[in-house]
Structure formats: C-alpha cells, structure tokens
Short mmCIF file of C-alpha atoms and ligand atoms in Angstrom, two decimals:
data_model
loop_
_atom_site.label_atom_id
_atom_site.label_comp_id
_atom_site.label_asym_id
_atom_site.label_seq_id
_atom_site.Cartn_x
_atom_site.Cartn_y
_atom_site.Cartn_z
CA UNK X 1 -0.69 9.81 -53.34
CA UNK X 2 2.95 10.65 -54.00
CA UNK X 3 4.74 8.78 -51.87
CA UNK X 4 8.06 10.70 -52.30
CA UNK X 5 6.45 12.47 -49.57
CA UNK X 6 7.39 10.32 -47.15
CA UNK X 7 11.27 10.29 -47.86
CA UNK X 8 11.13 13.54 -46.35
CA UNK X 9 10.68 12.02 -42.84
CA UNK X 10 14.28 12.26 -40.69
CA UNK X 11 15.32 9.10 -38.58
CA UNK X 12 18.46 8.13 -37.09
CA UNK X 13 19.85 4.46 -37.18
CA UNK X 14 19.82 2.27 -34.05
CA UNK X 15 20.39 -1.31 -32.52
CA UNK X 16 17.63 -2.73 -30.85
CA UNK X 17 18.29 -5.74 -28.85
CA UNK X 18 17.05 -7.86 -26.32
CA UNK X 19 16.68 -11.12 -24.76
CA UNK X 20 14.38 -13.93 -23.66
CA UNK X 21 16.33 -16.80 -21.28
CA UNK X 22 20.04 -17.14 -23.36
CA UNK X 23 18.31 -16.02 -26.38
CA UNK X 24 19.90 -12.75 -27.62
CA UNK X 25 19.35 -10.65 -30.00
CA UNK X 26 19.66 -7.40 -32.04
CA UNK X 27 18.20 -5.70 -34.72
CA UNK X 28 18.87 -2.44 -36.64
CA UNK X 29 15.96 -0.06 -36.50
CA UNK X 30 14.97 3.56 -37.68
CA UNK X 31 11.97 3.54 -36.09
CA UNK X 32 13.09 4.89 -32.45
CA UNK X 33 11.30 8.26 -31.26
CA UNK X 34 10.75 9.21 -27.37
CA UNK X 35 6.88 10.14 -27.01
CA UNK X 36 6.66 11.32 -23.73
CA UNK X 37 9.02 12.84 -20.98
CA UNK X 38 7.15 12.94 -17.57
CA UNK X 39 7.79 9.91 -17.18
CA UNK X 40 10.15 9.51 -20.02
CA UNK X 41 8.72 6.78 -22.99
CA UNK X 42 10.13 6.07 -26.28
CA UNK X 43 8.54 4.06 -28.72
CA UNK X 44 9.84 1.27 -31.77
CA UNK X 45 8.29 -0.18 -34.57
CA UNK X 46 9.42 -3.85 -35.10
CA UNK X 47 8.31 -6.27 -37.70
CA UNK X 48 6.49 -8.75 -37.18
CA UNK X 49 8.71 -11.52 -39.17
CA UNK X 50 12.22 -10.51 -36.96
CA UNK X 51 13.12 -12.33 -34.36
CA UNK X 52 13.51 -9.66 -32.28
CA UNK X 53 10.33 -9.32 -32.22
CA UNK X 54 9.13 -12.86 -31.07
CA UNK X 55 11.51 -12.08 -28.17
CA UNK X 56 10.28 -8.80 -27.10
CA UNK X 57 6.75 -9.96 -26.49
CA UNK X 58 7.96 -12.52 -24.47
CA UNK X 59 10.84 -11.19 -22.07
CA UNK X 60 8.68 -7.53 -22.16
CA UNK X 61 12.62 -5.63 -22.19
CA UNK X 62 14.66 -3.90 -25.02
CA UNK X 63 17.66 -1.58 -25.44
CA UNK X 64 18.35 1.15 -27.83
CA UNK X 65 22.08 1.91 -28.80
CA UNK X 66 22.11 5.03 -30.85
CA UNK X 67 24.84 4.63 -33.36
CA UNK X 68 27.76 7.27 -34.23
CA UNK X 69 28.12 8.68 -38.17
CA UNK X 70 31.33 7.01 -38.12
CA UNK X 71 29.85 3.19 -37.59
CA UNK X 72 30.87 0.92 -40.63
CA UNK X 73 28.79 -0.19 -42.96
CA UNK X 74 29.34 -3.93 -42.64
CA UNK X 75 28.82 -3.67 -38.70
CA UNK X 76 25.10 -2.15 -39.60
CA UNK X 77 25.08 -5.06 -41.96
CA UNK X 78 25.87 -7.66 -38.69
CA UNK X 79 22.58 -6.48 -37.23
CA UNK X 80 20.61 -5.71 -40.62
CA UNK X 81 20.22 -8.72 -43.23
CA UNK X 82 20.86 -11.45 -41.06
CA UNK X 83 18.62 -13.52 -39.01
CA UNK X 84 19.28 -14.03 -35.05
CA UNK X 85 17.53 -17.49 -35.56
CA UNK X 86 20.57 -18.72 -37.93
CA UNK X 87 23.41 -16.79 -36.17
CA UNK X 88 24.55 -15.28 -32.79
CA UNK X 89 24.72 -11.65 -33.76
CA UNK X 90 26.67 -10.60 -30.86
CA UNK X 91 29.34 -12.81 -31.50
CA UNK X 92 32.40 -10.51 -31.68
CA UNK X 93 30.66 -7.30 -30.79
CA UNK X 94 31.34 -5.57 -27.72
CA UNK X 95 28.26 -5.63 -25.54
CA UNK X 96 27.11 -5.45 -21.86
CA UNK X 97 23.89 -6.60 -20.25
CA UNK X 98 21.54 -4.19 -18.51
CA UNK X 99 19.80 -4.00 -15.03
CA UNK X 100 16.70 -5.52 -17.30
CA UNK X 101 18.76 -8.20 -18.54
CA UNK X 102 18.54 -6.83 -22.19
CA UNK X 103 21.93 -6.92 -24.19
CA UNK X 104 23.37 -3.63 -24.94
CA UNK X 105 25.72 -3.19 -27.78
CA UNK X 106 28.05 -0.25 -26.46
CA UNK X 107 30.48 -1.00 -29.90
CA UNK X 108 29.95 2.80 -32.23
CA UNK X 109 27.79 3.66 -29.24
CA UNK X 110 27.39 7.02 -28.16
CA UNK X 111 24.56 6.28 -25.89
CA UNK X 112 21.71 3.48 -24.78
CA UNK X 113 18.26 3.58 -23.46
CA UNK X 114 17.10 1.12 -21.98
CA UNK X 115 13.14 0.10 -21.41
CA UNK X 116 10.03 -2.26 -19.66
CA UNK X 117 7.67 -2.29 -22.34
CA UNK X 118 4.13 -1.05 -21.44
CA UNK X 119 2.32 -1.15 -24.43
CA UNK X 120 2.32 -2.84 -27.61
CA UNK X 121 -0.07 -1.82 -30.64
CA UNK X 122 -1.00 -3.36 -33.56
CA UNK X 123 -0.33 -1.91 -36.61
CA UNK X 124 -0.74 -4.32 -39.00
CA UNK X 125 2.89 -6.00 -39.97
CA UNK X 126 4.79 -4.16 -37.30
CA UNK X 127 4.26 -3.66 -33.64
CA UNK X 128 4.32 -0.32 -31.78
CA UNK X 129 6.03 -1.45 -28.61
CA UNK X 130 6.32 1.74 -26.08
CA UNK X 131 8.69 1.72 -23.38
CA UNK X 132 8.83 3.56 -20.06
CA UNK X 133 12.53 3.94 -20.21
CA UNK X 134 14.56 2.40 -17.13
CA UNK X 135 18.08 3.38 -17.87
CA UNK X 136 20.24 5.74 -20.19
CA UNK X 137 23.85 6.13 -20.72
CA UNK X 138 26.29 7.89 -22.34
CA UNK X 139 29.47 6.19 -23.77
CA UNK X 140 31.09 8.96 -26.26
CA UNK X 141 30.93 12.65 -27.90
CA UNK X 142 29.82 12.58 -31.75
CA UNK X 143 27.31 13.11 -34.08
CA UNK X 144 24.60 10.05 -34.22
CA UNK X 145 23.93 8.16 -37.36
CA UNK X 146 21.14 9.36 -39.64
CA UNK X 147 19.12 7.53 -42.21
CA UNK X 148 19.88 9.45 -44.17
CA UNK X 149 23.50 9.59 -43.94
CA UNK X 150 23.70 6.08 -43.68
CA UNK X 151 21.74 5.92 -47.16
CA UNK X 152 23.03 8.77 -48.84
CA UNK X 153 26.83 8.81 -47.95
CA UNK X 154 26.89 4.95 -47.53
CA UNK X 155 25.31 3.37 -49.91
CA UNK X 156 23.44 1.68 -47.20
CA UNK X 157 20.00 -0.28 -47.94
CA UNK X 158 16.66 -1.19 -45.86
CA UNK X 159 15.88 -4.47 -45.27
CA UNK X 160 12.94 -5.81 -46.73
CA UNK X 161 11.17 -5.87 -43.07
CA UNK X 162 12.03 -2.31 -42.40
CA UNK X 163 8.84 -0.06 -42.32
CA UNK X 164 10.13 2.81 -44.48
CA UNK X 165 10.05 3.24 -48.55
CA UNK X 166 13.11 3.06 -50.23
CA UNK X 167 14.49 5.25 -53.34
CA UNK X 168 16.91 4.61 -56.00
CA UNK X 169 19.40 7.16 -56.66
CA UNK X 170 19.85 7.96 -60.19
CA UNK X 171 24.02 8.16 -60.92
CA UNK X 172 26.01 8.63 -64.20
CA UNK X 173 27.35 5.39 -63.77
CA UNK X 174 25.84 1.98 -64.47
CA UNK X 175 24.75 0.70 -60.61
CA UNK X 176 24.74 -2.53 -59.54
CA UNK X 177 22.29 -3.95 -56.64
CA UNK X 178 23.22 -7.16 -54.41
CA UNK X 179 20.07 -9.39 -54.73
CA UNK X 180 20.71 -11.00 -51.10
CA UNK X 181 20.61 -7.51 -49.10
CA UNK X 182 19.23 -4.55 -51.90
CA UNK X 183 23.04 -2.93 -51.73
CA UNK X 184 23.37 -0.80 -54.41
CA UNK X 185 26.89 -0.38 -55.56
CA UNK X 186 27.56 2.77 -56.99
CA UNK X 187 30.74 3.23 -58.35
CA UNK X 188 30.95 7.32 -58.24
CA UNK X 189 31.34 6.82 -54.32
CA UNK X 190 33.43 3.27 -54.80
CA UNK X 191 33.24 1.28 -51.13
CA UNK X 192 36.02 3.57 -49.21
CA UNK X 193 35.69 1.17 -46.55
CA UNK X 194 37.13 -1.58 -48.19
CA UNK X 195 39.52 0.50 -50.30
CA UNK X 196 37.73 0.76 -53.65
CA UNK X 197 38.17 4.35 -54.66
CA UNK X 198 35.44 6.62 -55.95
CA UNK X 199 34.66 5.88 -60.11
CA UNK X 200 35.83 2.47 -59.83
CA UNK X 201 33.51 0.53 -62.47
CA UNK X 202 31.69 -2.55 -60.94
CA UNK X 203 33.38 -4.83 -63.75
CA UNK X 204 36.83 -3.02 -62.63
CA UNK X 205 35.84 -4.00 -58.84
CA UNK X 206 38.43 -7.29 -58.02
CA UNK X 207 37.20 -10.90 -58.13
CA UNK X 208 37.17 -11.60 -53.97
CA UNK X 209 35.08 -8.14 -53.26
CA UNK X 210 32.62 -8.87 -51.52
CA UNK X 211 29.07 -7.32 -50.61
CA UNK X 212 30.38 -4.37 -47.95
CA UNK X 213 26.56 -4.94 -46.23
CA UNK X 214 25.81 -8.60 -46.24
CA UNK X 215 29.03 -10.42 -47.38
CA UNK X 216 27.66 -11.51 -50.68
CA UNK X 217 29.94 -12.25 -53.81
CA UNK X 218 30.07 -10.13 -57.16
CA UNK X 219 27.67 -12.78 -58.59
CA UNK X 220 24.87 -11.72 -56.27
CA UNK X 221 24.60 -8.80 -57.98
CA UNK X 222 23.03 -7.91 -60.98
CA UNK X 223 23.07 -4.31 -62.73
CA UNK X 224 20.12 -1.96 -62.55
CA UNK X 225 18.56 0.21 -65.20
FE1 LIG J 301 24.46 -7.56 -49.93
#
C-alpha cells in the first residue's frame, strides 16, 4: 500500500466542543463532513483518548466552528495539544452557548453547526458520532481554514490522536521538530506570527522563543534529518 495516497484527501480545520454539566470542552478536528441533507447530518471522527470524547457520549450534543485561513497558529494550538482534563480551554476565548447547551467558540469563526447526536459507530480508536444538525450560523465572510493550508503555509502539526497520516516536508534548511506537540520549525518560512522572518536559522532563533503551537521552549526541540 502506498500510503501517500491518502495525503491526497482535502479537509478543513474545525473546533469541536461540547459539554456535559459545567464540564466544557473543545477540540480541534479535521474530521467534519455533512452526510446527508434531507434532514441535514454531518458526521466527526473523535478519538477515543480526548476528552471530548468522554463528554460527547455522555451529554449526546456538539458544535462545529469552522475556522477562517486567517486563525493563528497558537489559537489552533489552545484547542490542539492540550488536554481539557488539565486546563479550561475556553478560558480567554470568545464563546457562546447554544440552544443544546454545547459551547460554541465564535472567536476566527465564520460559521457553527450545531448537533443531537444520533449515532455513534465504532471504528476502532475513534468514534463516528453523526449528528442531525439543530442549528447553523453565520458570523463572517472569508475563506475557511484547510488542512492543508494550516500544514503547508503554517507549519502546523497533527496531534498524535488525530486520525490522519502526517508527512515531513523536505526543506534546504536543517528543520527542527518540538518533541511536546510534533511542530516542525522550518526556518525558510521563519514563524511570521511571532516576528521571526523567513531564513532565520533555528540556532539564530532568540533564547525566550517559544513553541508558536504548544508553548514549548527551544530545548523541546531537537533537529531532524
Ligand atoms: Fe510544540
């Protein structure tokens, strides 16, 4: 099997987030795809191991922001590497709460969906939890987040929950990966964000940058071959 294949399949980049009594929380997902549309039913794929999931079979709700291009890196980071059972991930984010009770992050929102679970299928370390969709909004104008934008242009990483495969670029430059998070500095793009400027060398990078995804110091990473 080649399984470059599969980095041919497009998604886009979402939060997923619900709640279970005054436990909320979010997760990033690219799993997100509407299956049917009379009546209108998306469906997610959510690992087993994330909190998220533990809540979602309980309350039986979830929202879906869909993300714009523009979102920073280190907010997709909020919602990626760390776990909603060590901190409150909506702490600081601009969020509402839905007619189901579910969180919504409207924050680099262009639009939510939000769902009553009907179904949930096994498939092995994920769950395929399909919603009959309840509500939908639009906040903004813009282009949504891809994956592949958001990996590409970014420098953005999977988790090690996600359900996709991941590739390594190959650069002129020596790279540099953060061992907490899977980060891959690359200095041909720099981290714009934080003003680093494109071709700045990871040794040349200053002493208090930090990881733009999880937060992580310069000593979390180590170089790649
Ligand atoms: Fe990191």
């Amino acid at each position: 099997m080649n399984k470059k294949a599969l980095w041919n399949i497009s998604y886009g980049l979402y939060i997923v987030s619900t709640r279970y009594g005054n436990d909320l929380n979010g997760q990033i997902a690219n799993t997100v795809f509407q299956v049917t549309s009379e009546p209108v039913k998306i469906a997610i794929s959510i690992n087993k191991k994330n909190h998220t999931h533990e809540l979602i079979e309980k309350s039986k709700i979830f929202s879906v922001t869909i993300l714009e291009k523009e979102t920073p890196i280190n907010f997709i980071g909020k919602f990626g590497f760390k776990s909603g059972r060590e901190v409150n991930k909506f702490e600081g984010v601009r969020y509402k709460l839905g007619g189901s009770g579910a969180p919504i992050v409207t924050e680099h929102a262009l639009a939510s969906i939000e769902c009553e679970v009907e179904n949930a299928v096994d498939v092995g370390t994920h769950t395929l939890f399909i919603g009959k969709v309840i509500n939908g909004e639009i906040y903004k104008d813009g282009e949504p987040m891809t994956y592949a934008y958001y990996h590409q242009v970014k420098g953005g990483t999977a988790p090690k929950t996600a359900p996709v495969m991941e590739e390594v670029p190959k650069k002129k430059y020596k790279m540099y990966r953060c061992r907490v998070c899977g980060y891959i500095y690359d200095p041909s793009k720099g981290d714009p964000e934080n003003e680093i400027a494109p071709d700045t060398l990871f040794e040349d990078l200053p002493d208090n940058w930090v990881c733009p995804l999880c937060g992580a110091t310069k000593q979390a990473f180590d170089p790649l071959d």
